[in-house]
Amino acid sequence: MKTLYLALVLAPLAGSIIAGLFRNQIGKAGAHWAAILGVGVSFVLSAYVFWLHAFQGAPVFNENIYTWMVVDGLQLHVGFLVDNLTAMMITVVTFVSLMVHIYTIGYMAHEEGYQRFFSYIALFTFSMLMLVMANNFLQLFFGWEAVGLVSYLLIGFYFKRETAIFANMKAFLVNRVGDFGFILGIAAVAMYFGSLDYTQVFDAAPGKAGETINILGSSQWSLMTVICILLFIGAMGKSAQMPLHVWLPDSMEGPTPISALIHAATMVTAGIFMVARMSPLYELSETALSFVLVIGATTAFFMGVIGIVQNDIKRVIAYSTLSQLGYMIAALGASAYAAGLFHLMTHAFFKALLFLAAGSVIIGMHHDQDIRNMGGVRKYMKITWFTFLLGTLALIGFPGFSGFFSKDAIIEAVGESQILGSGYAHWLLVAGVFVTALYSFRLYFIVFHGKGPRDEHAKEHIKESPAVVTVPLILLAIPSVIIGWMTIEPMLFGDYFKGVLHVASAHDTLGEMGEHYHNQIGFVSHGVMALPFWLAMGGLAVAFYVYMIKPEIARNLAIRFDWLYGLLVRKYGFDELYQAVFAKGSLLLGKGLWVVGDRTLIDGIAVNGSARSVGVLAQTLRWLQSGYLYHYAVAMILGLLGLVYWFVIR
């Protein structure tokens, strides 16, 4: 099995290396075939691993591949942990990545840097696989930083655009903030547990539950709370939770395929996966769980509201991603880890579908991304329209679609939770259902059923995308519709995650829900009678009435509530705040250090000061070295008199 897992991980890396280093020799076709074959091999092997674990009861694989370093008894390994959670993650990651690779052939056909792009996305897949298959914190951190690096390269793919360079630098800096907390958490684990191996840390964790540490002053802090919150700060950066969310919407500067890969199955899900994997630690700190719960619910609602006022087709979906990540995080905070992971899986399919379908629309509109210039696209792009509709229905949680099962499970689990902040979180998540339906169908109606492009001549040039673009849409639409129906029972109420996720009996809301679960039909019947379903239908109806029947209502509301509209357009002022406080503050700090440190201390004292001192000394010595014999004679006589006085007369 070790050979199989190595092949699974290294196949995308091989494809990336071939596409990148030998791009001139193999050309465009060679590059995309190398990357696609690498990821395709990885997907086939991942599906086989999933089949073994889900249906054949394969044992957990936990072995070190090699020892990288031993430092004062701390062993640092590279190894794999493959259980049911890993099997699910690698299958989702490789399937979505494979669809994105195929789609990219059509989307990037006329772009510069074609081979470079394929090299990057294959490397992205390798990095994510290393992350989710890790059996220790060191390898987790390697994968964590690797996906961050590749996302930086991909967001700034159009490196000649100033906006793209700004966006990738923003993503890099914001994630450094989160990663600073993350590495402090890992350092705390190494310091107090003496190991970075998952199994050893998890086994020792209950014995550390009551331990405290001193950080500032004389106050004592719970060790587990500190570790869990520090680790979660890393997740806030990677999974774009408030206030470290600002980089994700700007990541739309990258090509559309990478938007789907970052937002659906790879980078942003790393934080969700990490918290779920660390469930044995988080269950020992209700404070940390409460913190996670409140942050997730706040992000879910307030980021979704911003999506209502966005006019860039990709940014609407980007804010949807922020909101849906908030739902997943809230589930983790309520100890409903299985529900969060279940939504991660379903969301990966329908969000990748929505992004790729949006990219298809962008191709049809000749790379115009402003939805105000779209409309009536349904008549010209039937496959794109239908698949986009299926993805939208899954996103809003329409009964029977995958998003319905996962989102309803999260809302109910949070509502049943007794963790501090669960009441606040529950109502924000419920309200978020209306918001999700409103911005989703606003986008859908304007793009596909509006009055048409402002330039009537453009209609003649809109046509369906080629098969290399539409086939991935169809393949992603299938799980977007049925995967929730197929997997809800084993993942939420069965034993699929047994022995993988650890939930304290006092926090087991999914266990309580499972006592009332009978089958999928019963779950749907219960869901259509609950408030979230009617809120979703209300959001759909409002979107239809406001944006299709009475579009002037939206304009009048924007004028009447211009303060609120302006606040949402400015994204609550986070960008301005960070620009004023951190960006300008950093510039002022740098300028101050330059004036005091470089110009005054280094140039003024160390460099120029030394030079001036030498000059003064030389000038003085030069005065003494006159060249006249009588000057030297006088100096010798004065010196002799001085010595006589010092040694004889005194």
XYZ file of C-alpha atoms in Angstrom:
650
model
C 0.000 0.000 0.000
C 2.920 2.327 0.645
C 3.845 2.192 -3.042
C 0.251 2.940 -4.026
C 0.096 5.998 -1.771
C 3.428 7.267 -3.026
C 2.229 6.915 -6.622
C -1.026 8.661 -5.723
C 0.817 11.681 -4.306
C 3.743 11.861 -6.727
C 1.815 11.466 -9.999
C 0.576 15.115 -10.036
C 4.056 16.279 -9.024
C 5.555 14.416 -11.973
C 2.981 15.999 -14.284
C 3.797 19.434 -12.876
C 7.529 18.994 -13.359
C 7.146 17.756 -16.938
C 4.707 20.533 -17.890
C 6.864 23.198 -16.262
C 10.477 22.288 -16.921
C 10.004 20.787 -20.381
C 7.314 23.155 -21.643
C 9.304 24.286 -24.679
C 10.118 20.743 -25.741
C 6.623 19.235 -25.358
C 4.489 22.225 -26.347
C 0.934 22.975 -25.247
C -0.499 19.536 -25.918
C 2.343 17.798 -24.144
C 1.949 20.059 -21.119
C -1.767 19.504 -20.657
C -1.495 15.791 -21.280
C 1.309 15.429 -18.729
C -0.670 17.318 -16.071
C -3.978 15.596 -16.846
C -2.441 12.120 -16.850
C -0.728 12.825 -13.544
C -3.926 14.009 -11.882
C -5.948 11.307 -13.658
C -3.719 8.567 -12.228
C -4.083 10.164 -8.808
C -7.873 10.236 -9.127
C -8.105 6.575 -10.174
C -5.927 5.529 -7.249
C -7.911 7.787 -4.884
C -11.186 6.241 -6.021
C -9.697 2.796 -5.395
C -8.582 3.834 -1.903
C -12.061 5.245 -1.202
C -13.640 1.984 -2.351
C -11.343 -0.009 -0.063
C -12.139 2.109 2.977
C -15.829 2.812 2.371
C -16.936 -0.591 1.147
C -14.222 -3.109 2.039
C -13.433 -1.986 5.577
C -9.730 -1.494 4.881
C -7.653 -0.852 8.024
C -6.168 2.544 8.770
C -2.745 3.037 7.183
C -0.382 5.047 9.374
C 3.294 4.728 8.508
C 6.315 6.977 8.177
C 7.964 7.036 4.777
C 11.271 8.358 6.052
C 12.718 10.345 8.938
C 13.664 13.816 7.834
C 15.388 15.024 10.997
C 15.820 14.310 14.705
C 16.303 17.395 16.890
C 16.955 16.863 20.599
C 14.788 13.749 20.590
C 11.976 15.334 18.510
C 11.536 13.126 15.454
C 10.389 14.822 12.264
C 8.904 12.394 9.748
C 7.307 12.359 6.341
C 4.484 9.843 6.451
C 0.917 9.030 5.476
C -2.251 8.598 7.519
C -4.988 7.148 5.333
C -8.373 6.534 6.930
C -11.968 7.205 5.874
C -11.544 10.972 6.198
C -8.416 10.947 4.071
C -10.044 8.674 1.488
C -12.990 11.051 1.101
C -10.769 14.124 0.865
C -8.335 12.774 -1.714
C -11.185 11.529 -3.911
C -12.949 14.889 -3.881
C -9.729 16.841 -4.420
C -8.511 14.749 -7.331
C -11.922 14.540 -9.052
C -12.528 18.287 -8.942
C -8.930 18.927 -9.933
C -9.225 16.559 -12.897
C -12.367 18.380 -14.083
C -10.562 21.720 -13.753
C -7.579 20.389 -15.720
C -9.785 19.236 -18.593
C -11.794 22.478 -18.546
C -8.580 24.501 -18.652
C -7.736 23.183 -22.126
C -10.695 25.134 -23.474
C -10.597 28.133 -21.184
C -6.853 28.881 -21.470
C -6.446 27.852 -25.109
C -5.383 31.305 -26.300
C -3.611 32.506 -23.157
C 0.086 33.103 -22.716
C 1.752 30.908 -20.129
C -0.437 27.913 -20.989
C 2.169 25.335 -19.953
C 3.055 27.307 -16.833
C -0.581 27.289 -15.750
C -0.874 23.510 -16.065
C 2.338 23.081 -14.123
C 0.945 25.252 -11.326
C -2.437 23.534 -11.002
C -0.879 20.067 -10.983
C 1.516 21.269 -8.268
C -1.502 22.609 -6.383
C -3.043 19.142 -6.413
C 0.172 17.547 -5.151
C 0.387 20.086 -2.314
C -3.174 19.441 -1.178
C -2.665 15.686 -1.262
C 0.426 16.008 0.922
C -1.609 18.084 3.352
C -4.593 15.757 3.728
C -2.515 12.557 3.790
C -0.089 13.795 6.460
C 0.272 11.824 9.694
C 2.109 14.601 11.527
C 2.069 18.346 12.049
C 5.316 18.965 10.149
C 4.005 17.484 6.902
C 0.676 19.224 7.489
C 2.561 22.510 7.658
C 4.512 21.658 4.499
C 1.306 21.060 2.542
C -0.272 24.098 4.198
C 2.496 26.408 3.006
C 2.766 24.729 -0.386
C -0.883 25.403 -1.278
C -0.329 28.976 -0.108
C 2.690 29.352 -2.355
C 0.960 27.943 -5.442
C -2.152 30.043 -4.802
C 0.134 33.105 -4.726
C 1.554 32.114 -8.111
C -1.868 31.419 -9.613
C -3.655 34.507 -8.309
C -0.846 36.558 -9.834
C -0.768 34.475 -13.020
C -1.409 37.591 -15.113
C 1.701 39.180 -13.624
C 1.596 42.105 -16.061
C -1.640 43.322 -14.460
C -1.173 45.587 -11.483
C -4.442 44.356 -9.926
C -3.271 40.737 -10.093
C 0.037 41.553 -8.404
C -1.812 43.476 -5.696
C -4.219 40.549 -5.193
C -1.573 37.869 -4.864
C 0.485 39.999 -2.484
C -2.662 40.596 -0.431
C -3.339 36.874 -0.264
C 0.264 36.213 0.699
C 0.348 38.792 3.496
C -3.037 37.933 4.996
C -2.164 34.252 5.059
C 1.142 35.059 6.754
C -0.890 36.486 9.631
C -2.885 33.276 9.924
C 0.172 31.089 9.447
C 1.988 32.911 12.251
C -0.710 31.699 14.649
C -0.659 28.267 13.040
C 3.068 27.719 13.474
C 2.873 28.981 17.068
C 0.217 26.325 17.681
C 2.430 23.637 16.165
C 5.372 24.878 18.255
C 3.217 24.631 21.395
C 2.320 21.046 20.466
C 5.995 20.171 20.023
C 6.926 21.884 23.289
C 4.281 20.360 25.543
C 3.758 16.976 23.873
C 7.321 16.268 22.773
C 6.036 14.943 19.449
C 4.462 16.111 16.195
C 2.943 12.735 15.355
C -0.868 12.854 15.298
C -1.387 9.552 17.065
C 1.008 10.310 19.910
C -0.400 13.808 20.420
C -4.032 12.662 20.353
C -3.336 9.814 22.783
C -1.620 12.168 25.225
C -4.156 15.009 24.884
C -6.621 13.910 27.628
C -3.788 13.961 30.146
C -3.068 17.593 29.201
C -6.695 18.739 29.442
C -6.291 20.395 32.844
C -2.825 21.803 32.254
C -2.338 25.580 32.210
C 0.410 27.834 30.906
C 1.520 31.355 31.664
C 1.726 33.773 28.754
C 1.319 37.314 30.089
C 1.491 38.526 33.651
C 0.402 36.140 36.336
C -2.754 34.822 34.601
C -2.979 31.144 33.715
C -4.335 29.972 30.363
C -5.650 26.551 29.428
C -3.015 24.778 27.338
C -5.565 23.099 25.076
C -7.461 26.365 24.524
C -4.287 28.190 23.538
C -3.174 25.438 21.142
C -6.603 25.082 19.527
C -7.139 28.817 19.049
C -3.644 29.275 17.611
C -4.230 26.430 15.157
C -7.611 27.907 14.257
C -6.049 31.286 13.492
C -4.230 29.445 10.734
C -7.561 28.054 9.543
C -9.040 31.570 9.597
C -6.413 32.606 7.071
C -6.595 29.581 4.788
C -10.399 29.224 4.970
C -10.928 33.002 4.797
C -12.863 33.638 7.982
C -13.458 37.128 9.330
C -11.355 39.172 9.782
C -8.781 37.303 7.660
C -11.186 36.934 4.745
C -10.154 39.916 2.641
C -7.827 38.023 0.290
C -10.357 35.567 -1.105
C -12.575 37.890 -3.225
C -9.467 39.470 -4.742
C -8.207 36.031 -5.740
C -10.665 36.340 -8.647
C -7.836 38.146 -10.455
C -6.522 34.712 -11.367
C -7.982 32.740 -14.299
C -11.390 31.150 -13.681
C -10.137 27.530 -13.482
C -8.003 28.379 -10.481
C -10.923 30.169 -8.874
C -12.746 26.848 -8.970
C -9.750 24.933 -7.641
C -8.956 27.344 -4.783
C -12.570 27.951 -3.761
C -14.004 24.492 -4.171
C -11.742 21.622 -3.260
C -8.265 22.678 -2.259
C -6.855 25.641 -0.385
C -9.923 26.961 1.414
C -10.942 23.505 2.603
C -7.570 22.978 4.281
C -8.725 24.818 7.391
C -11.925 22.778 7.606
C -10.016 19.541 7.238
C -7.416 20.576 9.807
C -9.940 21.421 12.531
C -11.832 18.180 11.905
C -8.605 16.167 12.016
C -7.765 17.879 15.327
C -11.146 17.002 16.880
C -9.464 15.079 19.761
C -7.857 18.388 20.775
C -10.822 20.699 20.181
C -13.152 18.507 22.213
C -11.019 19.305 25.252
C -11.701 23.067 25.035
C -15.228 24.459 24.960
C -13.757 27.946 24.807
C -12.031 27.136 21.527
C -15.188 25.509 20.152
C -17.225 28.588 21.068
C -14.686 30.830 19.357
C -14.822 28.691 16.203
C -18.622 28.620 16.247
C -19.077 32.387 16.545
C -16.448 33.221 13.901
C -17.987 30.758 11.434
C -21.573 31.952 11.852
C -20.560 35.619 11.650
C -18.689 34.966 8.406
C -21.551 32.915 6.966
C -24.105 35.705 7.302
C -22.193 38.939 6.834
C -20.107 37.762 3.872
C -23.226 36.451 2.165
C -24.876 39.876 2.437
C -22.009 41.474 0.505
C -22.710 39.083 -2.375
C -26.045 40.827 -2.967
C -24.384 44.036 -4.212
C -21.573 42.528 -6.297
C -21.724 42.916 -10.091
C -18.740 40.785 -11.110
C -20.036 37.284 -11.846
C -17.033 35.624 -10.202
C -17.082 37.843 -7.122
C -20.695 36.961 -6.373
C -19.679 33.304 -6.286
C -16.551 34.199 -4.294
C -18.624 35.770 -1.516
C -20.831 32.709 -1.662
C -17.721 30.644 -0.946
C -16.907 32.809 2.067
C -20.431 32.308 3.368
C -20.463 28.549 2.832
C -17.073 28.178 4.517
C -18.655 29.963 7.471
C -21.348 27.269 7.600
C -18.681 24.564 7.669
C -16.693 26.322 10.398
C -19.842 26.822 12.472
C -20.543 23.087 12.240
C -17.041 22.342 13.521
C -17.577 24.742 16.418
C -20.772 22.900 17.336
C -18.774 19.617 17.388
C -20.748 18.492 14.325
C -17.513 17.674 12.514
C -19.166 15.146 10.230
C -21.731 17.736 9.116
C -18.977 20.245 8.328
C -17.058 17.667 6.301
C -20.247 16.519 4.596
C -20.910 20.104 3.483
C -17.263 20.410 2.421
C -17.756 17.461 0.090
C -21.085 18.541 -1.416
C -19.959 22.160 -1.690
C -16.802 21.147 -3.567
C -18.893 19.771 -6.424
C -21.520 22.480 -6.818
C -19.166 25.384 -6.168
C -16.657 24.080 -8.727
C -19.614 23.700 -11.091
C -20.738 27.299 -10.512
C -17.275 28.734 -11.044
C -16.632 26.743 -14.196
C -20.103 27.569 -15.539
C -19.421 31.244 -14.814
C -16.197 30.863 -16.770
C -18.182 29.415 -19.660
C -20.424 32.487 -19.581
C -17.335 34.716 -19.526
C -16.038 32.930 -22.637
C -19.394 33.495 -24.327
C -19.353 37.173 -23.333
C -15.799 37.592 -24.663
C -14.361 37.917 -21.143
C -16.785 40.551 -19.917
C -17.492 39.664 -16.269
C -19.991 42.442 -15.424
C -23.443 40.881 -14.995
C -25.050 44.218 -15.879
C -23.842 43.625 -19.434
C -25.345 40.142 -19.543
C -28.826 38.745 -19.856
C -30.718 36.289 -21.995
C -27.704 33.988 -22.104
C -29.954 30.946 -21.653
C -31.015 31.095 -25.298
C -27.456 30.814 -26.557
C -25.756 28.561 -23.980
C -28.188 25.780 -23.075
C -25.749 23.401 -21.374
C -24.105 26.181 -19.375
C -27.526 27.518 -18.361
C -28.865 24.157 -17.193
C -25.771 23.132 -15.269
C -25.549 26.574 -13.646
C -29.185 26.214 -12.567
C -28.468 22.822 -11.005
C -25.480 24.257 -9.140
C -27.565 27.190 -7.915
C -30.329 24.896 -6.637
C -27.730 22.820 -4.801
C -26.222 25.970 -3.300
C -29.484 27.324 -1.891
C -30.374 23.914 -0.475
C -33.340 23.018 -2.683
C -34.923 19.773 -1.405
C -33.220 16.658 -2.753
C -30.108 18.441 -4.000
C -26.793 17.816 -2.292
C -26.638 21.198 -0.565
C -30.046 20.633 1.022
C -28.871 17.645 3.044
C -25.576 19.147 4.187
C -26.748 22.691 4.954
C -29.899 21.609 6.799
C -27.851 19.195 8.878
C -25.503 22.011 9.917
C -28.326 24.377 10.852
C -30.104 21.749 12.910
C -26.898 20.595 14.625
C -25.979 24.152 15.605
C -29.533 24.695 16.850
C -29.254 21.617 19.069
C -25.825 22.578 20.418
C -25.368 23.802 23.996
C -21.979 25.393 23.378
C -21.758 29.094 24.261
C -22.756 31.205 21.262
C -24.854 28.489 19.606
C -28.071 30.544 19.828
C -26.438 33.526 18.104
C -24.872 31.234 15.509
C -28.111 29.350 14.816
C -30.124 32.433 13.924
C -27.378 33.862 11.754
C -27.185 30.585 9.829
C -30.959 30.496 9.427
C -31.024 34.092 8.171
C -28.130 33.249 5.877
C -30.351 30.805 3.989
C -32.522 33.695 2.765
C -29.431 35.709 1.847
C -27.927 32.763 -0.062
C -31.050 32.268 -2.150
C -31.318 36.007 -2.810
C -27.811 36.584 -4.161
C -27.724 33.228 -5.963
C -30.919 33.767 -7.921
C -30.173 37.455 -8.433
C -27.091 36.270 -10.302
C -28.960 33.521 -12.126
C -31.899 35.673 -13.255
C -29.787 38.639 -14.384
C -27.340 36.508 -16.373
C -29.643 33.963 -17.963
C -33.100 35.547 -18.031
C -32.436 39.284 -18.134
C -33.235 41.571 -21.019
C -30.021 40.771 -22.805
C -26.690 42.471 -23.416
C -26.747 46.219 -23.786
C -24.900 45.775 -27.049
C -27.496 43.980 -29.159
C -24.818 43.128 -31.693
C -23.153 40.935 -29.046
C -26.027 38.447 -29.225
C -24.836 37.310 -32.614
C -21.495 36.262 -31.154
C -22.677 34.430 -28.019
C -22.494 30.678 -28.445
C -22.113 27.582 -26.317
C -18.623 26.737 -25.137
C -16.794 23.765 -26.694
C -17.198 20.243 -25.339
C -13.912 20.382 -23.443
C -15.582 23.073 -21.307
C -19.129 21.718 -21.084
C -18.291 18.062 -20.370
C -16.691 18.911 -16.976
C -19.804 20.959 -16.192
C -22.024 17.950 -16.804
C -19.779 15.628 -14.809
C -19.765 18.057 -11.860
C -23.537 18.588 -12.088
C -24.216 14.892 -11.444
C -22.734 14.748 -7.906
C -24.103 18.243 -7.237
C -27.556 16.716 -7.529
C -27.206 13.200 -6.106
C -24.146 12.935 -3.845
C -25.956 14.234 -0.773
C -28.774 11.736 -1.183
C -26.275 8.887 -1.526
C -23.958 9.713 1.367
C -25.973 11.426 4.120
C -26.729 8.244 6.021
C -23.207 6.774 6.322
C -21.449 10.111 6.781
C -23.790 11.833 9.223
C -25.641 9.086 11.036
C -23.631 5.972 10.203
C -20.168 4.830 11.144
C -18.182 6.194 8.195
C -16.195 8.539 10.440
C -16.142 6.166 13.418
C -12.744 6.204 15.078
C -11.665 9.192 12.970
C -13.663 12.053 14.472
C -13.836 12.318 18.246
C -16.886 13.960 19.834
C -17.508 14.289 23.558
C -20.841 12.784 24.619
C -22.017 16.193 25.864
C -21.438 17.682 22.393
C -22.885 14.884 20.259
C -25.711 16.771 18.545
C -25.486 14.604 15.418
C -25.985 11.528 17.601
C -29.173 13.047 18.956
C -30.335 13.941 15.445
C -29.576 10.397 14.303
C -32.094 9.010 16.780
C -34.836 10.736 14.780
C -33.399 9.994 11.332
C -35.129 7.264 9.325
C -34.204 7.764 5.677
C -33.578 10.402 3.044
C -37.270 10.856 2.278
C -37.992 11.491 5.928
C -35.149 14.025 6.077
C -36.562 15.841 3.044
C -40.088 15.772 4.470
C -38.849 17.240 7.719
C -36.797 19.855 5.851
C -39.643 21.222 3.731
C -41.651 21.897 6.878
C -38.814 23.817 8.552
C -38.090 27.547 8.460
C -34.849 27.366 6.367
C -36.693 25.902 3.377
C -39.303 28.659 3.371
C -36.635 31.302 3.783
C -34.824 29.868 0.759
C -38.033 29.972 -1.276
C -38.612 33.507 -0.037
C -35.183 34.562 -1.219
C -35.841 32.998 -4.618
C -39.214 34.767 -4.900
C -37.774 38.134 -3.859
C -34.943 37.771 -6.366
C -37.413 36.986 -9.152
C -39.730 39.876 -8.313
C -37.026 42.483 -7.737
C -34.662 41.620 -10.585
C -37.091 40.324 -13.201
C -40.471 41.988 -12.599
C -39.624 45.298 -10.878
C -35.899 46.024 -11.337
C -36.449 49.632 -10.301
C -37.021 48.412 -6.736
C -33.347 47.496 -6.399
C -32.262 50.894 -7.712
C -34.657 52.750 -5.398
C -33.533 50.749 -2.360
C -29.883 51.464 -3.180
C -30.672 55.186 -3.279
C -32.900 55.221 -0.194
C -30.482 53.182 1.894
C -27.344 54.578 0.323
C -25.460 54.346 3.653
C -26.090 50.607 3.823
C -25.434 50.083 0.120
C -22.177 52.016 0.424
C -21.160 49.983 3.474
C -21.704 46.736 1.573
C -19.928 47.977 -1.551
C -17.004 48.949 0.676
C -17.148 45.447 2.236
C -17.702 46.851 5.738
C -14.531 48.914 5.384
C -12.127 46.055 6.092
C -9.938 46.893 3.106
C -9.803 50.559 4.100
C -9.033 49.652 7.692
C -6.197 47.338 6.738
C -4.942 49.873 4.217
C -4.926 52.663 6.825
C -3.706 50.709 9.827
C -1.513 47.919 8.532
C -0.395 48.985 5.062
C 0.232 52.658 5.866
C 1.381 51.751 9.364
C 3.942 49.385 7.898
C 5.119 52.092 5.498
C 5.433 54.602 8.341
C 7.280 52.048 10.444
C 9.620 51.314 7.569
C 10.207 55.012 6.953
C 10.878 55.573 10.665
C 13.329 52.680 10.766
C 15.019 54.062 7.672
C 15.399 57.548 9.187
C 16.467 56.396 12.653
C 18.229 53.166 11.801
C 19.611 53.464 8.291
C 20.139 57.190 7.813
C 21.004 58.151 11.414
C 22.596 55.110 13.051
C 24.092 53.239 10.108
C 24.863 56.008 7.596
C 25.161 58.874 10.073
C 27.118 57.253 12.884
C 28.512 53.907 11.772
C 29.521 54.664 8.176
C 29.788 58.436 7.693
C 30.548 59.004 11.393
C 33.522 56.667 11.196
C 34.694 58.386 8.063
C 34.410 61.839 9.668
C 36.258 60.640 12.785
C 39.082 59.319 10.688
C 39.149 62.601 8.786
C 39.340 64.689 11.982
C 42.066 62.455 13.380
C 43.988 62.610 10.126
C 43.661 66.400 10.020
C 45.051 66.605 13.572
C 47.932 64.267 12.830
C 48.612 66.171 9.649
C 49.069 69.358 11.730
C 51.660 67.567 13.846
C 53.538 66.265 10.796
C 54.631 69.668 9.467
C 57.958 68.601 7.969
C 59.994 71.315 9.780
C 62.987 70.098 11.825
C 62.644 72.696 14.577
C 58.985 71.596 15.180
C 60.172 68.055 15.832
C 63.025 69.323 18.063
C 60.605 71.372 20.174
C 58.295 68.366 20.459
C 61.168 66.141 21.597
C 62.333 68.717 24.199
C 58.769 69.097 25.535
C 58.421 65.333 25.713
C 61.725 65.009 27.532
C 60.744 67.710 30.036
C 57.446 65.902 30.609
C 59.204 62.629 31.361
C 61.680 64.303 33.744
C 58.829 65.932 35.612
C 56.810 62.693 35.845
C 59.608 60.383 36.940
C 62.144 62.653 38.747
C 60.638 65.857 40.152
C 57.048 64.626 41.019
